[in-house]
Coordinates of C-alpha atoms in Angstrom, one line a residue:
M1 CA -8.2 131.8 212.3
T2 CA -6.5 132.4 215.6
K3 CA -8.7 132.6 218.6
V4 CA -8.7 135.8 220.6
A5 CA -7.5 135.4 224.1
P6 CA -10.2 136.4 226.7
P7 CA -9.6 139.5 228.5
K8 CA -7.8 139.2 231.8
G9 CA -9.1 140.7 235.1
R10 CA -12.7 139.8 234.9
F11 CA -13.2 136.3 236.2
Y12 CA -11.2 134.1 238.6
V13 CA -11.0 130.6 239.9
L14 CA -11.3 130.3 243.6
S15 CA -9.9 127.2 245.3
P16 CA -8.2 126.1 248.6
D17 CA -4.5 126.8 248.8
M18 CA -3.0 123.3 248.5
G19 CA 0.5 124.6 248.8
A20 CA 0.0 126.2 252.2
P21 CA 3.1 125.7 254.5
G22 CA 2.7 123.6 257.7
R23 CA 1.4 120.1 258.5
G24 CA -2.1 120.7 257.1
H25 CA -5.2 121.0 259.2
G26 CA -6.1 118.7 262.1
V27 CA -9.8 119.0 261.9
E28 CA -11.9 115.9 261.6
L29 CA -15.6 115.7 260.6
D30 CA -17.1 113.3 263.1
N31 CA -20.4 112.9 261.6
G32 CA -19.8 112.9 257.9
D33 CA -22.3 110.2 257.3
E34 CA -25.0 112.6 258.3
I35 CA -23.8 115.3 255.8
P36 CA -25.6 115.2 252.3
W37 CA -23.6 115.5 249.1
P38 CA -23.3 119.1 247.8
T39 CA -25.8 120.1 245.2
Y40 CA -23.4 119.8 242.3
M41 CA -22.8 116.1 243.2
S42 CA -26.4 115.3 243.7
E43 CA -28.7 113.8 241.2
P44 CA -31.3 116.0 239.6
S45 CA -34.1 114.0 241.4
E46 CA -32.4 114.3 244.7
M47 CA -32.4 117.3 247.1
G48 CA -28.7 117.6 248.0
G49 CA -26.6 120.4 249.5
L50 CA -26.8 122.2 252.8
A51 CA -30.4 123.0 252.1
S52 CA -31.2 119.4 252.9
L53 CA -28.9 119.3 255.9
R54 CA -30.7 117.9 259.1
A55 CA -27.7 117.5 261.6
V56 CA -25.2 119.9 262.9
P57 CA -21.7 119.3 261.4
K58 CA -19.5 118.1 264.2
L59 CA -15.8 119.2 263.9
R60 CA -13.2 117.9 266.3
F61 CA -9.6 119.4 266.4
D62 CA -6.6 116.9 266.9
S63 CA -3.2 118.6 267.1
Q64 CA -1.4 115.2 266.5
V65 CA -3.1 115.1 262.9
G66 CA -2.3 118.8 262.0
D67 CA -2.6 122.5 262.8
M68 CA -5.7 124.8 263.3
P69 CA -7.6 125.3 260.1
L70 CA -6.9 128.2 257.9
D71 CA -9.7 130.6 256.9
L72 CA -10.5 128.3 253.9
Q73 CA -10.0 124.5 253.9
G74 CA -11.3 122.0 251.3
G75 CA -12.1 118.3 251.6
F76 CA -15.1 118.2 253.9
N77 CA -17.6 115.9 252.1
G78 CA -17.2 118.0 249.1
Y79 CA -17.8 121.3 250.9
W80 CA -15.4 124.2 251.9
L81 CA -14.7 124.8 255.7
V82 CA -14.6 128.5 256.2
S83 CA -14.0 131.0 259.1
Q84 CA -16.4 133.7 260.3
P85 CA -14.4 136.5 258.9
L86 CA -14.4 134.7 255.3
K87 CA -18.1 134.0 255.6
D88 CA -18.8 137.6 256.3
V89 CA -17.1 138.9 253.1
M90 CA -18.7 136.2 250.9
E91 CA -22.3 137.0 252.3
N92 CA -21.8 140.7 252.1
I93 CA -21.0 140.5 248.3
D94 CA -23.3 137.7 247.2
A95 CA -25.5 136.0 249.9
E96 CA -27.7 134.3 247.3
G97 CA -24.7 132.6 245.8
F98 CA -23.5 130.8 249.0
A99 CA -25.0 128.5 251.6
F100 CA -23.5 127.9 255.1
A101 CA -24.0 125.5 258.0
K102 CA -22.4 126.5 261.3
C103 CA -20.5 123.6 262.8
A104 CA -19.9 122.4 266.4
F105 CA -16.2 122.7 266.7
Q106 CA -14.6 121.0 269.7
L107 CA -11.0 121.9 270.7
E108 CA -8.8 119.3 272.5
D109 CA -9.7 120.7 275.9
G110 CA -13.4 120.2 275.3
S111 CA -14.1 123.9 274.8
E112 CA -15.8 125.3 271.5
G113 CA -13.5 126.7 268.9
E114 CA -14.0 129.9 266.8
P115 CA -17.1 129.7 264.6
H116 CA -16.5 127.7 261.4
Y117 CA -18.9 126.9 258.7
L118 CA -19.4 124.3 255.9
C119 CA -19.9 126.4 252.7
E120 CA -21.1 125.6 249.3
V121 CA -21.7 127.6 246.1
T122 CA -25.4 127.1 245.2
R123 CA -25.5 128.9 241.9
I124 CA -24.8 126.6 238.9
L125 CA -24.7 128.2 235.5
D126 CA -23.9 127.1 231.9
A127 CA -21.6 130.0 232.0
I128 CA -18.4 129.0 230.1
D129 CA -18.4 130.4 226.4
E130 CA -16.8 127.4 224.8
N131 CA -16.3 129.1 221.5
A132 CA -14.4 131.9 223.0
S133 CA -12.3 129.7 225.4
S134 CA -9.2 127.6 225.1
V135 CA -10.1 124.7 227.1
K136 CA -9.9 120.8 227.1
I137 CA -13.3 119.4 226.6
L138 CA -13.8 115.7 227.6
D139 CA -17.0 113.7 226.5
G140 CA -18.9 111.1 228.3
Y141 CA -19.2 112.7 231.6
R142 CA -22.2 113.8 233.6
N143 CA -24.1 116.6 231.9
G144 CA -22.7 115.5 228.6
K145 CA -19.1 117.0 228.8
Y146 CA -16.5 118.3 231.1
Y147 CA -14.4 121.3 230.8
S148 CA -10.9 120.1 232.2
L149 CA -8.6 122.8 233.4
S150 CA -5.8 120.2 233.8
G151 CA -2.7 121.6 232.0
G152 CA -4.2 125.2 231.9
A153 CA -7.0 126.9 230.2
K154 CA -8.0 130.2 229.0
L155 CA -11.7 130.9 229.9
S156 CA -14.3 133.3 228.6
F157 CA -17.9 133.5 230.1
K158 CA -21.3 134.3 228.7
A159 CA -22.2 137.8 230.0
A160 CA -26.0 137.1 229.6
E161 CA -25.7 133.9 231.6
V162 CA -23.5 135.3 234.4
A163 CA -25.5 138.7 234.4
D164 CA -25.0 140.1 238.0
A165 CA -23.7 137.0 239.7
H166 CA -20.5 137.3 241.7
V167 CA -19.8 133.6 242.4
F168 CA -21.0 130.6 240.4
M169 CA -20.2 127.1 239.4
D170 CA -20.3 125.9 235.8
I171 CA -22.4 122.8 235.1
H172 CA -19.7 121.2 233.0
S173 CA -16.9 122.1 235.3
G174 CA -17.4 119.8 238.2
S175 CA -16.3 121.5 241.6
R176 CA -14.6 124.4 240.1
I177 CA -15.8 127.8 241.5
Y178 CA -15.7 131.0 239.7
C179 CA -16.0 134.7 240.8
D180 CA -16.1 138.1 239.2
R181 CA -13.8 141.0 240.0
V182 CA -16.2 142.4 242.6
L183 CA -15.8 139.3 245.0
R184 CA -12.1 139.0 244.1
D185 CA -11.3 142.6 245.0
A186 CA -13.4 142.3 248.3
L187 CA -11.5 139.1 249.2
I188 CA -8.2 140.8 248.6
E189 CA -9.1 143.9 250.5
H190 CA -9.9 141.9 253.5
G191 CA -6.6 139.9 253.4
F192 CA -7.8 136.7 251.6
G193 CA -6.0 135.2 248.7
T194 CA -3.0 137.6 248.9
V195 CA 0.4 136.6 247.5
T196 CA 2.2 137.0 250.8
N197 CA -0.5 135.4 253.0
P198 CA -3.4 133.6 251.2
R199 CA -5.1 132.4 254.4
G200 CA -6.1 129.2 252.7
M201 CA -7.5 130.7 249.5
W202 CA -6.1 130.7 246.1
I203 CA -7.3 133.2 243.4
E204 CA -6.3 132.7 239.9
D205 CA -7.3 134.7 236.7
A206 CA -9.7 132.3 234.8
A207 CA -8.5 134.0 231.4
D208 CA -4.9 132.7 232.0
Y209 CA -5.3 129.7 234.3

């Protein structure tokens, strides 16, 4: 029996825009050894994530390394780095789904840069409907299995599990971040993730990834 494709336009994959033009960002995290692993990378017995942060993240801009950061940049000890405007949209739509830590951002002349924050999605669900999705399932991983989106996937989600959450991670999807149409539309409305100028954010339909 042929599996029915998940309906489009309901859930999306959020990720940094790795194809953005330019040299990449020139921001260094000077005290990375003081930043705990994100919640999804921590052991169940450990308290990880920004809730356990005890130090102010220290950023330093170096123009010889790259350009000023976009509104969303990945690769900061497993966290996103987000601008104030992007943080405002995220918090307005789903404050309980995100955690933020304000950074000390030093520019080359010693002055303080525009506000930037480390960001993590704190809501981790068993959300993907495996039976209704077309996705590669790998065994032997943490939490028993891993849903690989490499090569494409058509994802369906459990309505009862997601409920009214606007942003979440899936326990079997590693660092992948998903959102519903409400958050996606709010991001697009404020100029994030658009085709002409993504501002560092890539938004793809999870039903046809």
